[in-house]
JSON list of C-alpha atoms in Angstrom, two decimals:
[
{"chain": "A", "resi": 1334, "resn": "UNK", "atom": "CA", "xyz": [-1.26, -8.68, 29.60]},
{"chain": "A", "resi": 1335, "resn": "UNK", "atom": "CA", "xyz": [0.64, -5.52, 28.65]},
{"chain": "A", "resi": 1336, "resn": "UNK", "atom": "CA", "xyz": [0.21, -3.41, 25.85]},
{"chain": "A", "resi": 1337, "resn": "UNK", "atom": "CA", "xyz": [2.96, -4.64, 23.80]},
{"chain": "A", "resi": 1338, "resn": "UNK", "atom": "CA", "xyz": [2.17, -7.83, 24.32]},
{"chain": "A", "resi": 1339, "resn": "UNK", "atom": "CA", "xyz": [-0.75, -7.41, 22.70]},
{"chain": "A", "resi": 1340, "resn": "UNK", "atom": "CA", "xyz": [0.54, -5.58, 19.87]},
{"chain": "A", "resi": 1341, "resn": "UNK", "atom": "CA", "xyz": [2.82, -8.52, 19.25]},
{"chain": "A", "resi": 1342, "resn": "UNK", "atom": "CA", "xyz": [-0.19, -11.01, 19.59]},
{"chain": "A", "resi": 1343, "resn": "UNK", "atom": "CA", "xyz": [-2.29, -9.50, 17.15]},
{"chain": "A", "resi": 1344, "resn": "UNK", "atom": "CA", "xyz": [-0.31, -10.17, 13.85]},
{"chain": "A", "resi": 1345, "resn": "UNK", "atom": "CA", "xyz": [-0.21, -13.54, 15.05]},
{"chain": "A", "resi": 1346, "resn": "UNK", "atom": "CA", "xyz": [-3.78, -14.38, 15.47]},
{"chain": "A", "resi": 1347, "resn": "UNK", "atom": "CA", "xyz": [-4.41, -12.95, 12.00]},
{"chain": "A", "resi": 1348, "resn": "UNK", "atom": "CA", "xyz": [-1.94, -14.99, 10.71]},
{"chain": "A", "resi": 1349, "resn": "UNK", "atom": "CA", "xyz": [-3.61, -18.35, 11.94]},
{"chain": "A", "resi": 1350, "resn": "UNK", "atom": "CA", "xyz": [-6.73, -17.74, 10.69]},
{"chain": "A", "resi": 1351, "resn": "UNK", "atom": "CA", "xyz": [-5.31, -17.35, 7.43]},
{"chain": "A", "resi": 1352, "resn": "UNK", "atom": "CA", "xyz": [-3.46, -20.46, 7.80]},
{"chain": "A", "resi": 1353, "resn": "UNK", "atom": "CA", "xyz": [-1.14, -19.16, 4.81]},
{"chain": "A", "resi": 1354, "resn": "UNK", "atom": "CA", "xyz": [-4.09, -19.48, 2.20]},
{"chain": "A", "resi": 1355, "resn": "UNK", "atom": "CA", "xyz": [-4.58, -16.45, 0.37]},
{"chain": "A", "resi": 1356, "resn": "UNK", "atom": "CA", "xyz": [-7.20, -14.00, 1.95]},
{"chain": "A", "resi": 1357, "resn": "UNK", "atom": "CA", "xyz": [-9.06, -13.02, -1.10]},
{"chain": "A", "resi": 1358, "resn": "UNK", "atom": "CA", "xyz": [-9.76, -16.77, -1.75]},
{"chain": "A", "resi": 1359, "resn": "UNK", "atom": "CA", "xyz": [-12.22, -17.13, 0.47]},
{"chain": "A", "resi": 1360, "resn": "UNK", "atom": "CA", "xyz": [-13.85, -13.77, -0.06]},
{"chain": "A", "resi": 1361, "resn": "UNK", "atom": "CA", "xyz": [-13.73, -14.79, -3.89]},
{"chain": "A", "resi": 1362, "resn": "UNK", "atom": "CA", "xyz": [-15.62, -18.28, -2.72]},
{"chain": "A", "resi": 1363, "resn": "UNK", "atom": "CA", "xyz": [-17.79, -16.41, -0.98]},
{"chain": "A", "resi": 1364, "resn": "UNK", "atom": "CA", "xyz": [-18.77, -14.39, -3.59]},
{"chain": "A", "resi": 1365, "resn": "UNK", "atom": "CA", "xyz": [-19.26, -17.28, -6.08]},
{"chain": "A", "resi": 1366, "resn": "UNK", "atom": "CA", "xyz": [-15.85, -15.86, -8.41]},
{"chain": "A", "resi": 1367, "resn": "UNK", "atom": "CA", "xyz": [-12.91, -17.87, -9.37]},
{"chain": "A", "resi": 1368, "resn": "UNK", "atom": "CA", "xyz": [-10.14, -17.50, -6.73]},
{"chain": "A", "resi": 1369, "resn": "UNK", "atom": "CA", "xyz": [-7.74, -15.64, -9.95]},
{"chain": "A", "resi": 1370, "resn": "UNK", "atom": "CA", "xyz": [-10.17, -13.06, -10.50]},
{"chain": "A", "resi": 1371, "resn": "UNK", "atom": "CA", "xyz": [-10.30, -11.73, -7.17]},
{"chain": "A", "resi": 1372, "resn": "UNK", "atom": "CA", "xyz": [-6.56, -11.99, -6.99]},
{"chain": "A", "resi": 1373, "resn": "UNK", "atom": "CA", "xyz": [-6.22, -10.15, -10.24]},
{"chain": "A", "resi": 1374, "resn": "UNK", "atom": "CA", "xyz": [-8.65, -7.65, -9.65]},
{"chain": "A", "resi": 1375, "resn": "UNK", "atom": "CA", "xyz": [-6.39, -6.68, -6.28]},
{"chain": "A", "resi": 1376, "resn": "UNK", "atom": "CA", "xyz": [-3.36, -6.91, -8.40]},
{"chain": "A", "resi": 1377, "resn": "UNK", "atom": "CA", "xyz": [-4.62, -4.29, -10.68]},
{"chain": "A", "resi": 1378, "resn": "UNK", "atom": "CA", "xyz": [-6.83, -2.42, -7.61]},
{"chain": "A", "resi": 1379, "resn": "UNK", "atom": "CA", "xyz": [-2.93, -2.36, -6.11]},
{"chain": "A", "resi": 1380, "resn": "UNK", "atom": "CA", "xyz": [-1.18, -1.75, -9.15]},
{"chain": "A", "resi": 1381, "resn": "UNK", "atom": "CA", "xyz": [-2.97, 1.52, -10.06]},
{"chain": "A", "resi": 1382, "resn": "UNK", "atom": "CA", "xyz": [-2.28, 2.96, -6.49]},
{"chain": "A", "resi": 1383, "resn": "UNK", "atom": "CA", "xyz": [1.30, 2.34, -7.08]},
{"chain": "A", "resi": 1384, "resn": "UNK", "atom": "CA", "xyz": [1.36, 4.26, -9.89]},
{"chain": "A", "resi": 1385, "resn": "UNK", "atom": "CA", "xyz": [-0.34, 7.02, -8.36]},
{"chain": "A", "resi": 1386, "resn": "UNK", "atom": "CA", "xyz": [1.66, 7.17, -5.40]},
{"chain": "A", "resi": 1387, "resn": "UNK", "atom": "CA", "xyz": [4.70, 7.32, -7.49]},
{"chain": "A", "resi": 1388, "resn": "UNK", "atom": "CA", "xyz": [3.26, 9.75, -9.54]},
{"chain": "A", "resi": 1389, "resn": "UNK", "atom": "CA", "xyz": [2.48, 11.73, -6.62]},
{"chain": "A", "resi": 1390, "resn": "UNK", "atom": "CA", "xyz": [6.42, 11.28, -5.31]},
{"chain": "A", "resi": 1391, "resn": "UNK", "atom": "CA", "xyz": [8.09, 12.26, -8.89]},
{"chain": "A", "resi": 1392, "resn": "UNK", "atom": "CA", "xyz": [5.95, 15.54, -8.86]},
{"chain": "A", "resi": 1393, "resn": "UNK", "atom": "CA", "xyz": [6.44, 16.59, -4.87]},
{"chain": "A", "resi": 1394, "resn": "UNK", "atom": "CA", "xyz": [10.34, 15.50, -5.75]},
{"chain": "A", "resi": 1395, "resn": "UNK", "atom": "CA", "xyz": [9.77, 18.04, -9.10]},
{"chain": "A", "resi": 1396, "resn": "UNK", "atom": "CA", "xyz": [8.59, 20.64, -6.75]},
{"chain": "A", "resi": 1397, "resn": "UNK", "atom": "CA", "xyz": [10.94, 20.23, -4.40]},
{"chain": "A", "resi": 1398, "resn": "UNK", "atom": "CA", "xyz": [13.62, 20.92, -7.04]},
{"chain": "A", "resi": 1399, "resn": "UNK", "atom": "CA", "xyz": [11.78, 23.99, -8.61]},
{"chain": "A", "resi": 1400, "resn": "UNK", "atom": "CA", "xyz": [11.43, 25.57, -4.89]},
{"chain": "A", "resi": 1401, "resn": "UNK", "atom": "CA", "xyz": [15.48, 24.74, -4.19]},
{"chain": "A", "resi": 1402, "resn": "UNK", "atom": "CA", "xyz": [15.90, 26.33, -7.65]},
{"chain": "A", "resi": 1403, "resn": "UNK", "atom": "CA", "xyz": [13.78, 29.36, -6.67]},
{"chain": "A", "resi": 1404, "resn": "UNK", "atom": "CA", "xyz": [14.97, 30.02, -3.25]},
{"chain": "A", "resi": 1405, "resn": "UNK", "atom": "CA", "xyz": [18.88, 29.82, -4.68]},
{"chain": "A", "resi": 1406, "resn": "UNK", "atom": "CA", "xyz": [17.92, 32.57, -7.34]},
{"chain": "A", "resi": 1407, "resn": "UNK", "atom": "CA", "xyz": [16.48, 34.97, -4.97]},
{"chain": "A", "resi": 1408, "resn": "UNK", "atom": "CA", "xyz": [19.34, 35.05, -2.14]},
{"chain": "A", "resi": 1409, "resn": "UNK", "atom": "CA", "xyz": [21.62, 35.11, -5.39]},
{"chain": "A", "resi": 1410, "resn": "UNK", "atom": "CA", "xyz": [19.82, 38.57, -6.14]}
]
């Protein structure tokens, strides 16, 4: 089997063990929780990393703008 063909095999295999049931389900069975609070707790788990990775892109973008700013000034003078 070739490389890509495995590539493209993967995702699939992962995708029929799942059987389209929702992954933190079972780990929330598992684990003797109700399936909501796992889901919620990766909601939130997901939701702060968003905001901290758009955080992160409004102050690099910020930076960005200060350096442009910077540069601009000193081949002005």
């Amino acid at each position: 089997m070739s490389d890509q063909a495995k590539k493209d095999g993967a995702p699939e295999e992962s995708v029929s063990e799942n059987n389209g049931m929702n992954p933190g389900a079972e780990t929330a069975k598992a684990a003797g929780e109700k399936p909501f609070e796992a889901d919620y707790e990766a909601f939130m788990k997901l939701a702060r990393e968003n905001e901290e990775l758009k955080d992160r892109a409004l102050r690099l973008a910020a930076e960005m703008e200060n350096l442009r700013r910077r540069t601009a000034r000193d081949v002005h003078d």
